[in-house]
Amino acid sequence: MSNMDVHFSSKTDMWATPNDFFASLDAVFRFETDVCAIAENAKCARYFTPEMDGLSQEWAGICWMNPPYGRGIGAWVGKALESAKTNGATVVCLLPARVDTRWWHDYCTQGEVHFLKGRLKFGDAKHSAPFPCAVVVFRPSVLDADIEVAA
């Protein structure tokens, strides 16, 4: 197994975003920052690596997030929601559709949820993922005070 093979297998919680899938979303959103990447699979010129600790960084603008799918995923999704609410970020998240989890109910239900048909092939994997996925979009909140109504 090569160094990169581990990133595309069930031996890790990191699942590299398929390039064509990302490109279709990037055409719509025009991402500025990949908030959860490694240098080998970063999807944006600006990105945060594990060494940079993306959870401690400020997320702003249009962000892409494909977090590690392990036990810490809730912290990433919570940060995405909070960044939209407090920093005005738009965060588009590729997530396992684990609708039976606390993090899904606490955070994802407050975003725009788009379930994917079929199963994605992550990175250079030979087989599709063993779980369904969803794209969850967190957008900035619009305050009532900011809305002008024409008479």
Coordinates of N, CA, C and O in Angstrom, one line a residue:
M1 N 0.9 -1.2 0.0 CA 0.0 0.0 0.0 C 0.9 1.2 0.0 O 1.8 1.4 0.8
S2 N 0.7 2.1 -0.9 CA 1.5 3.4 -1.0 C 1.0 4.4 0.1 O -0.1 4.2 0.7
N3 N 1.8 5.4 0.3 CA 1.4 6.5 1.2 C 0.0 7.0 1.0 O -0.8 7.3 1.9
M4 N -0.3 7.2 -0.3 CA -1.6 7.8 -0.6 C -2.8 6.8 -0.6 O -3.9 7.2 -0.4
D5 N -2.5 5.5 -0.8 CA -3.6 4.6 -0.8 C -4.4 4.6 0.5 O -5.6 4.4 0.5
V6 N -3.7 4.8 1.6 CA -4.4 4.9 2.9 C -5.5 6.0 3.0 O -6.5 5.8 3.6
H7 N -5.3 7.0 2.2 CA -6.3 8.1 2.2 C -7.5 7.8 1.4 O -8.5 8.5 1.5
F8 N -7.5 6.7 0.7 CA -8.7 6.3 -0.1 C -9.3 4.9 0.4 O -10.0 4.3 -0.3
S9 N -8.9 4.5 1.5 CA -9.3 3.2 2.0 C -10.1 3.3 3.3 O -10.1 4.4 3.9
S10 N -10.7 2.3 3.8 CA -11.4 2.3 5.1 C -10.5 2.3 6.3 O -10.9 2.3 7.4
K11 N -9.2 2.3 6.0 CA -8.2 2.3 7.1 C -8.0 3.7 7.6 O -7.2 4.0 8.5
T12 N -8.7 4.7 7.1 CA -8.6 6.1 7.5 C -10.0 6.7 7.5 O -10.9 6.2 6.9
D13 N -10.1 7.8 8.1 CA -11.4 8.6 8.1 C -11.4 9.7 7.1 O -12.3 10.5 7.0
M14 N -10.3 9.7 6.3 CA -10.1 10.7 5.2 C -10.6 10.1 3.9 O -10.0 9.1 3.5
W15 N -11.5 10.8 3.2 CA -12.0 10.3 1.9 C -11.8 11.4 0.9 O -12.5 12.4 1.0
A16 N -10.9 11.3 0.0 CA -10.6 12.3 -1.0 C -11.7 12.6 -1.9 O -12.3 11.7 -2.5
T17 N -12.1 13.9 -2.1 CA -13.2 14.3 -2.9 C -12.9 13.9 -4.4 O -11.9 14.3 -4.9
P18 N -13.9 13.3 -5.0 CA -13.8 13.0 -6.5 C -13.7 14.3 -7.2 O -14.4 15.3 -7.0
N19 N -12.7 14.4 -8.1 CA -12.4 15.7 -8.9 C -13.6 16.1 -9.7 O -13.9 17.3 -9.7
D20 N -14.3 15.2 -10.4 CA -15.4 15.7 -11.3 C -16.6 16.1 -10.4 O -17.3 17.1 -10.8
F21 N -16.8 15.5 -9.3 CA -17.9 15.9 -8.4 C -17.6 17.3 -7.9 O -18.4 18.2 -7.9
F22 N -16.3 17.5 -7.4 CA -16.0 18.8 -6.9 C -16.1 19.9 -8.0 O -16.6 21.0 -7.8
A23 N -15.7 19.6 -9.2 CA -15.7 20.6 -10.3 C -17.2 21.0 -10.6 O -17.4 22.2 -10.9
S24 N -18.1 20.1 -10.5 CA -19.5 20.5 -10.7 C -20.0 21.4 -9.7 O -20.8 22.4 -10.0
L25 N -19.6 21.3 -8.4 CA -20.0 22.2 -7.3 C -19.2 23.5 -7.4 O -19.8 24.6 -7.2
D26 N -18.0 23.4 -7.8 CA -17.2 24.6 -7.9 C -17.7 25.5 -9.0 O -17.6 26.7 -8.9
A27 N -18.2 25.0 -10.0 CA -18.8 25.8 -11.1 C -20.0 26.6 -10.6 O -20.2 27.7 -11.1
V28 N -20.7 26.2 -9.6 CA -21.8 26.9 -9.0 C -21.3 27.8 -7.9 O -21.7 29.0 -7.9
F29 N -20.5 27.4 -7.0 CA -20.1 28.1 -5.8 C -18.9 29.0 -6.0 O -18.7 30.0 -5.2
R30 N -17.9 28.6 -6.8 CA -16.6 29.3 -7.0 C -15.9 29.3 -5.6 O -15.7 30.4 -5.0
F31 N -15.5 28.2 -5.1 CA -14.9 28.1 -3.8 C -13.6 28.9 -3.7 O -12.8 28.9 -4.6
E32 N -13.4 29.4 -2.5 CA -12.2 30.2 -2.2 C -11.2 29.4 -1.3 O -10.0 29.6 -1.4
T33 N -11.8 28.6 -0.4 CA -10.9 28.0 0.6 C -11.4 26.5 0.9 O -12.6 26.3 1.0
D34 N -10.5 25.6 0.9 CA -10.7 24.2 1.3 C -10.3 24.2 2.8 O -9.1 24.2 3.1
V35 N -11.3 24.1 3.6 CA -11.0 24.2 5.1 C -10.5 22.9 5.7 O -10.1 23.0 6.9
C36 N -10.5 21.9 5.0 CA -10.1 20.6 5.6 C -9.4 19.7 4.5 O -10.0 18.9 3.8
A37 N -8.1 19.9 4.3 CA -7.4 19.3 3.2 C -6.0 18.8 3.6 O -5.5 19.2 4.7
I38 N -5.4 18.1 2.8 CA -4.0 17.8 2.8 C -3.4 18.3 1.5 O -4.2 18.5 0.5
A39 N -2.1 18.6 1.5 CA -1.6 19.3 0.3 C -1.8 18.4 -1.0 O -2.1 19.0 -2.0
E40 N -1.8 17.1 -0.9 CA -2.0 16.2 -2.0 C -3.4 16.3 -2.6 O -3.6 15.9 -3.7
N41 N -4.4 16.7 -1.8 CA -5.8 16.6 -2.3 C -6.5 17.9 -2.2 O -7.7 18.0 -2.3
A42 N -5.8 19.0 -1.9 CA -6.5 20.3 -1.7 C -7.2 20.7 -3.0 O -6.7 20.5 -4.1
K43 N -8.4 21.2 -2.8 CA -9.3 21.6 -3.9 C -9.2 23.1 -4.3 O -9.7 23.5 -5.3
C44 N -8.6 23.9 -3.4 CA -8.5 25.3 -3.6 C -7.1 25.8 -3.4 O -6.3 25.1 -2.7
A45 N -6.7 26.9 -4.0 CA -5.4 27.5 -3.8 C -5.2 27.8 -2.3 O -4.1 27.6 -1.8
R46 N -6.2 28.2 -1.6 CA -6.1 28.5 -0.2 C -6.7 27.3 0.6 O -7.9 26.9 0.3
Y47 N -6.0 26.7 1.5 CA -6.5 25.5 2.2 C -5.8 25.4 3.6 O -4.8 25.9 3.8
F48 N -6.5 24.6 4.4 CA -6.0 24.4 5.8 C -5.7 22.9 5.9 O -6.5 22.0 5.6
T49 N -4.5 22.6 6.3 CA -4.0 21.2 6.5 C -4.3 20.8 8.0 O -4.5 21.7 8.8
P50 N -4.1 19.5 8.3 CA -4.2 19.1 9.8 C -3.2 19.9 10.6 O -3.6 20.3 11.8
E51 N -2.0 20.2 10.1 CA -1.0 20.9 10.9 C -1.5 22.4 11.2 O -1.1 22.9 12.2
M52 N -2.3 22.9 10.3 CA -2.8 24.3 10.4 C -4.0 24.3 11.3 O -4.5 25.4 11.8
D53 N -4.6 23.1 11.6 CA -5.8 23.0 12.4 C -6.9 23.9 11.9 O -7.2 24.9 12.5
G54 N -7.6 23.4 10.9 CA -8.7 24.1 10.3 C -9.8 24.5 11.3 O -10.4 25.6 11.1
L55 N -10.0 23.8 12.3 CA -11.0 24.1 13.3 C -10.7 25.4 14.1 O -11.5 26.0 14.6
S56 N -9.4 25.7 14.1 CA -9.0 26.9 14.9 C -8.9 28.1 14.0 O -8.6 29.2 14.4
Q57 N -9.0 27.9 12.7 CA -8.9 29.0 11.7 C -10.3 29.8 11.5 O -11.3 29.2 11.8
E58 N -10.2 31.0 11.0 CA -11.5 31.7 10.7 C -11.9 31.3 9.3 O -11.1 31.4 8.4
W59 N -13.1 30.9 9.2 CA -13.6 30.5 7.9 C -14.5 31.7 7.4 O -15.4 32.1 8.0
A60 N -14.2 32.1 6.2 CA -14.9 33.3 5.6 C -15.0 33.1 4.1 O -14.3 32.2 3.5
G61 N -15.9 33.8 3.4 CA -16.1 33.6 2.0 C -16.8 32.4 1.6 O -17.6 31.9 2.4
I62 N -16.4 31.8 0.5 CA -17.1 30.5 0.0 C -16.1 29.4 0.3 O -15.0 29.3 -0.3
C63 N -16.5 28.5 1.2 CA -15.7 27.4 1.7 C -16.1 26.0 1.2 O -17.3 25.8 1.2
W64 N -15.2 25.2 0.9 CA -15.4 23.8 0.7 C -15.0 22.9 1.9 O -13.9 23.2 2.4
M65 N -15.8 22.0 2.3 CA -15.4 21.1 3.4 C -15.8 19.7 3.1 O -16.9 19.3 2.9
N66 N -14.7 18.8 3.1 CA -14.9 17.4 3.1 C -14.1 16.9 4.3 O -12.9 16.6 4.2
P67 N -14.7 16.8 5.5 CA -13.9 16.6 6.7 C -13.6 15.1 6.9 O -14.1 14.2 6.2
P68 N -12.7 14.8 7.9 CA -12.5 13.4 8.2 C -13.9 12.8 8.7 O -14.6 13.5 9.4
Y69 N -14.2 11.6 8.3 CA -15.5 11.1 8.7 C -15.5 10.3 10.0 O -16.4 9.5 10.2
G70 N -14.6 10.5 10.8 CA -14.5 9.8 12.1 C -15.3 10.4 13.2 O -16.2 11.3 12.9
R71 N -14.9 10.1 14.4 CA -15.7 10.6 15.6 C -15.7 12.1 15.7 O -16.6 12.7 16.3
G72 N -14.7 12.8 15.2 CA -14.6 14.3 15.3 C -15.4 15.0 14.3 O -15.4 16.3 14.2
I73 N -16.2 14.4 13.4 CA -16.9 15.0 12.4 C -17.9 16.1 12.9 O -18.1 17.1 12.3
G74 N -18.5 15.9 14.0 CA -19.4 16.8 14.6 C -18.8 18.2 14.8 O -19.5 19.2 14.6
A75 N -17.6 18.2 15.2 CA -16.9 19.5 15.5 C -16.8 20.3 14.1 O -16.9 21.5 14.1
W76 N -16.5 19.6 13.1 CA -16.3 20.2 11.7 C -17.6 20.7 11.3 O -17.7 21.9 10.8
V77 N -18.7 20.0 11.4 CA -20.0 20.4 10.9 C -20.5 21.6 11.8 O -21.1 22.5 11.3
G78 N -20.3 21.5 13.1 CA -20.6 22.6 13.9 C -19.9 23.9 13.6 O -20.5 25.0 13.6
K79 N -18.6 23.8 13.3 CA -17.8 24.9 12.8 C -18.4 25.5 11.5 O -18.4 26.7 11.3
A80 N -18.8 24.7 10.6 CA -19.4 25.1 9.3 C -20.6 25.9 9.6 O -20.8 27.0 9.0
L81 N -21.5 25.4 10.4 CA -22.8 26.2 10.7 C -22.4 27.5 11.4 O -23.0 28.5 11.1
E82 N -21.6 27.4 12.4 CA -21.2 28.7 13.2 C -20.5 29.7 12.3 O -20.8 30.9 12.4
S83 N -19.7 29.2 11.3 CA -19.0 30.2 10.4 C -20.0 30.9 9.5 O -19.9 32.0 9.2
A84 N -21.1 30.2 9.1 CA -22.1 30.8 8.3 C -22.9 31.8 9.1 O -23.2 32.9 8.7
K85 N -23.2 31.5 10.4 CA -24.0 32.3 11.2 C -23.2 33.6 11.7 O -23.8 34.7 11.7
T86 N -22.0 33.4 12.1 CA -21.2 34.5 12.7 C -20.3 35.2 11.7 O -20.0 36.4 11.9
N87 N -19.7 34.5 10.8 CA -18.7 35.1 9.9 C -19.2 35.4 8.5 O -18.5 36.0 7.7
G88 N -20.5 35.0 8.2 CA -21.0 35.3 6.9 C -20.5 34.4 5.8 O -20.6 34.7 4.6
A89 N -19.9 33.3 6.2 CA -19.3 32.3 5.3 C -20.4 31.5 4.6 O -21.5 31.2 5.3
T90 N -20.2 31.0 3.4 CA -21.0 30.0 2.8 C -20.1 28.7 2.9 O -19.0 28.8 2.3
V91 N -20.6 27.7 3.5 CA -19.8 26.5 3.7 C -20.5 25.3 3.0 O -21.7 25.0 3.4
V92 N -19.9 24.7 2.0 CA -20.5 23.6 1.3 C -19.8 22.3 1.8 O -18.6 22.2 1.7
C93 N -20.6 21.4 2.4 CA -20.0 20.2 3.0 C -20.4 18.9 2.3 O -21.5 18.7 2.0
L94 N -19.4 18.1 2.1 CA -19.6 16.7 1.6 C -19.5 15.8 2.8 O -18.5 15.7 3.5
L95 N -20.7 15.2 3.1 CA -20.8 14.4 4.4 C -21.4 13.1 4.2 O -22.2 12.9 3.3
P96 N -21.0 12.1 5.0 CA -21.8 10.9 5.0 C -23.2 11.2 5.5 O -23.4 12.0 6.5
A97 N -24.2 10.6 4.9 CA -25.6 10.9 5.3 C -25.9 10.0 6.5 O -26.6 9.0 6.4
R98 N -25.5 10.4 7.6 CA -25.7 9.6 8.9 C -26.8 10.3 9.7 O -26.5 11.0 10.7
V99 N -28.0 10.2 9.1 CA -29.2 10.9 9.7 C -29.6 10.4 11.1 O -30.4 11.1 11.7
D100 N -29.0 9.4 11.6 CA -29.3 8.9 12.9 C -28.3 9.4 14.0 O -28.4 9.0 15.1
T101 N -27.5 10.3 13.6 CA -26.5 10.8 14.6 C -26.9 12.1 15.2 O -27.6 12.9 14.6
R102 N -26.3 12.4 16.3 CA -26.6 13.7 17.0 C -26.1 14.9 16.2 O -26.8 15.9 16.0
W103 N -24.9 14.8 15.6 CA -24.3 15.9 14.9 C -25.2 16.2 13.7 O -25.3 17.3 13.3
W104 N -25.8 15.2 13.0 CA -26.6 15.4 11.9 C -27.8 16.3 12.3 O -28.2 17.2 11.7
H105 N -28.5 15.8 13.4 CA -29.7 16.5 13.9 C -29.4 17.9 14.4 O -30.1 18.9 14.2
D106 N -28.2 18.0 15.1 CA -27.9 19.3 15.7 C -27.5 20.4 14.7 O -27.8 21.5 14.8
Y107 N -26.8 19.9 13.6 CA -26.3 20.9 12.6 C -26.9 20.8 11.2 O -27.4 21.8 10.7
C108 N -26.9 19.6 10.6 CA -27.3 19.5 9.2 C -28.7 19.9 9.0 O -29.0 20.4 7.9
T109 N -29.6 19.7 9.9 CA -31.0 20.0 9.8 C -31.2 21.5 9.7 O -32.2 22.0 9.2
Q110 N -30.1 22.3 10.0 CA -30.2 23.8 9.9 C -29.7 24.3 8.6 O -29.7 25.5 8.3
G111 N -29.2 23.4 7.7 CA -28.6 23.7 6.4 C -29.5 23.3 5.3 O -30.6 22.7 5.5
E112 N -29.1 23.5 4.1 CA -29.7 22.9 2.9 C -29.2 21.6 2.7 O -28.0 21.4 2.4
V113 N -30.0 20.5 2.7 CA -29.5 19.2 2.6 C -29.9 18.6 1.2 O -31.0 18.7 0.8
H114 N -28.9 18.1 0.5 CA -29.0 17.5 -0.9 C -28.5 16.1 -0.8 O -27.2 16.0 -0.8
F115 N -29.4 15.1 -0.8 CA -28.9 13.7 -0.8 C -28.4 13.3 -2.2 O -29.1 13.7 -3.2
L116 N -27.3 12.6 -2.2 CA -26.8 12.2 -3.5 C -27.4 10.8 -3.9 O -27.6 10.0 -3.0
K117 N -27.6 10.7 -5.2 CA -28.1 9.4 -5.7 C -26.9 8.5 -5.9 O -25.9 8.9 -6.3
G118 N -27.1 7.2 -5.4 CA -26.0 6.3 -5.6 C -24.9 6.6 -4.6 O -25.1 7.3 -3.6
R119 N -23.7 6.0 -4.8 CA -22.6 6.1 -3.9 C -21.4 6.7 -4.6 O -21.1 6.3 -5.8
L120 N -20.7 7.6 -4.0 CA -19.5 8.2 -4.6 C -18.3 7.3 -4.6 O -18.2 6.4 -3.7
K121 N -17.4 7.4 -5.5 CA -16.1 6.8 -5.5 C -15.1 7.9 -5.1 O -14.9 8.8 -5.8
F122 N -14.5 7.7 -3.9 CA -13.6 8.7 -3.4 C -12.2 8.5 -3.9 O -11.8 7.4 -4.0
G123 N -11.5 9.6 -4.2 CA -10.1 9.5 -4.6 C -9.9 8.5 -5.8 O -10.7 8.6 -6.8
D124 N -8.9 7.7 -5.6 CA -8.6 6.7 -6.6 C -9.2 5.3 -6.2 O -8.7 4.3 -6.7
A125 N -10.2 5.3 -5.4 CA -10.8 4.0 -5.0 C -11.3 3.2 -6.1 O -11.8 3.7 -7.1
K126 N -11.2 1.9 -6.0 CA -11.7 1.0 -7.0 C -13.2 0.8 -6.9 O -13.9 0.5 -7.8
H127 N -13.7 0.9 -5.7 CA -15.1 0.7 -5.4 C -15.8 1.9 -4.8 O -15.1 2.8 -4.2
S128 N -17.1 2.0 -4.9 CA -17.8 3.1 -4.3 C -17.8 3.0 -2.8 O -17.6 1.9 -2.2
A129 N -18.1 4.1 -2.1 CA -18.1 4.2 -0.7 C -19.1 3.2 -0.1 O -20.2 3.0 -0.7
P130 N -18.9 2.7 1.1 CA -19.9 1.8 1.7 C -21.0 2.6 2.5 O -21.7 2.0 3.3
F131 N -21.2 3.9 2.1 CA -22.2 4.7 2.8 C -22.7 5.7 1.8 O -22.0 6.1 0.9
P132 N -24.0 6.2 2.0 CA -24.5 7.2 1.2 C -24.0 8.6 1.7 O -23.5 8.7 2.8
C133 N -24.0 9.6 0.8 CA -23.5 10.9 1.1 C -24.6 12.0 0.8 O -25.6 11.7 0.1
A134 N -24.3 13.1 1.4 CA -25.1 14.3 1.1 C -24.2 15.5 1.1 O -23.2 15.6 1.6
V135 N -24.7 16.5 0.3 CA -24.1 17.8 0.3 C -25.0 18.7 1.2 O -26.2 18.8 1.0
V136 N -24.4 19.3 2.2 CA -25.1 20.2 3.1 C -24.5 21.6 3.0 O -23.2 21.7 3.1
V137 N -25.3 22.6 2.7 CA -24.9 23.9 2.5 C -25.3 24.8 3.6 O -26.5 24.8 3.9
F138 N -24.4 25.5 4.3 CA -24.7 26.5 5.3 C -24.4 27.8 4.7 O -23.3 28.1 4.2
R139 N -25.4 28.7 4.7 CA -25.3 30.0 4.2 C -25.4 31.1 5.3 O -26.1 30.8 6.3
P140 N -24.9 32.3 5.1 CA -25.1 33.3 6.1 C -26.6 33.6 6.4 O -27.4 33.5 5.5
S141 N -26.8 33.9 7.6 CA -28.2 34.3 8.0 C -28.4 35.7 7.6 O -27.6 36.6 7.6
V142 N -29.7 36.0 7.2 CA -30.1 37.3 6.8 C -30.9 37.9 7.9 O -31.9 37.3 8.3
L143 N -30.5 38.9 8.5 CA -31.2 39.6 9.6 C -32.4 40.4 9.0 O -32.3 41.1 8.0
D144 N -33.5 40.3 9.7 CA -34.7 41.1 9.3 C -34.4 42.6 9.2 O -34.9 43.2 8.3
A145 N -33.5 43.1 10.0 CA -33.1 44.5 10.0 C -32.4 44.9 8.6 O -32.4 46.1 8.3
D146 N -31.8 43.9 8.0 CA -31.1 44.2 6.8 C -32.0 44.2 5.5 O -31.6 44.5 4.4
I147 N -33.3 43.8 5.7 CA -34.2 43.7 4.6 C -35.0 45.0 4.4 O -35.6 45.4 5.4
E148 N -34.9 45.6 3.3 CA -35.7 46.8 3.0 C -36.9 46.4 2.2 O -36.8 45.8 1.1
V149 N -38.1 46.8 2.6 CA -39.3 46.5 1.8 C -39.8 47.8 1.1 O -40.0 48.8 1.7
A150 N -39.9 47.7 -0.2 CA -40.4 48.9 -1.0 C -41.9 49.0 -0.8 O -42.6 48.0 -0.8
A151 N -42.4 50.2 -0.7 CA -43.8 50.4 -0.5 C -44.5 50.6 -1.8 O -44.0 50.9 -2.8

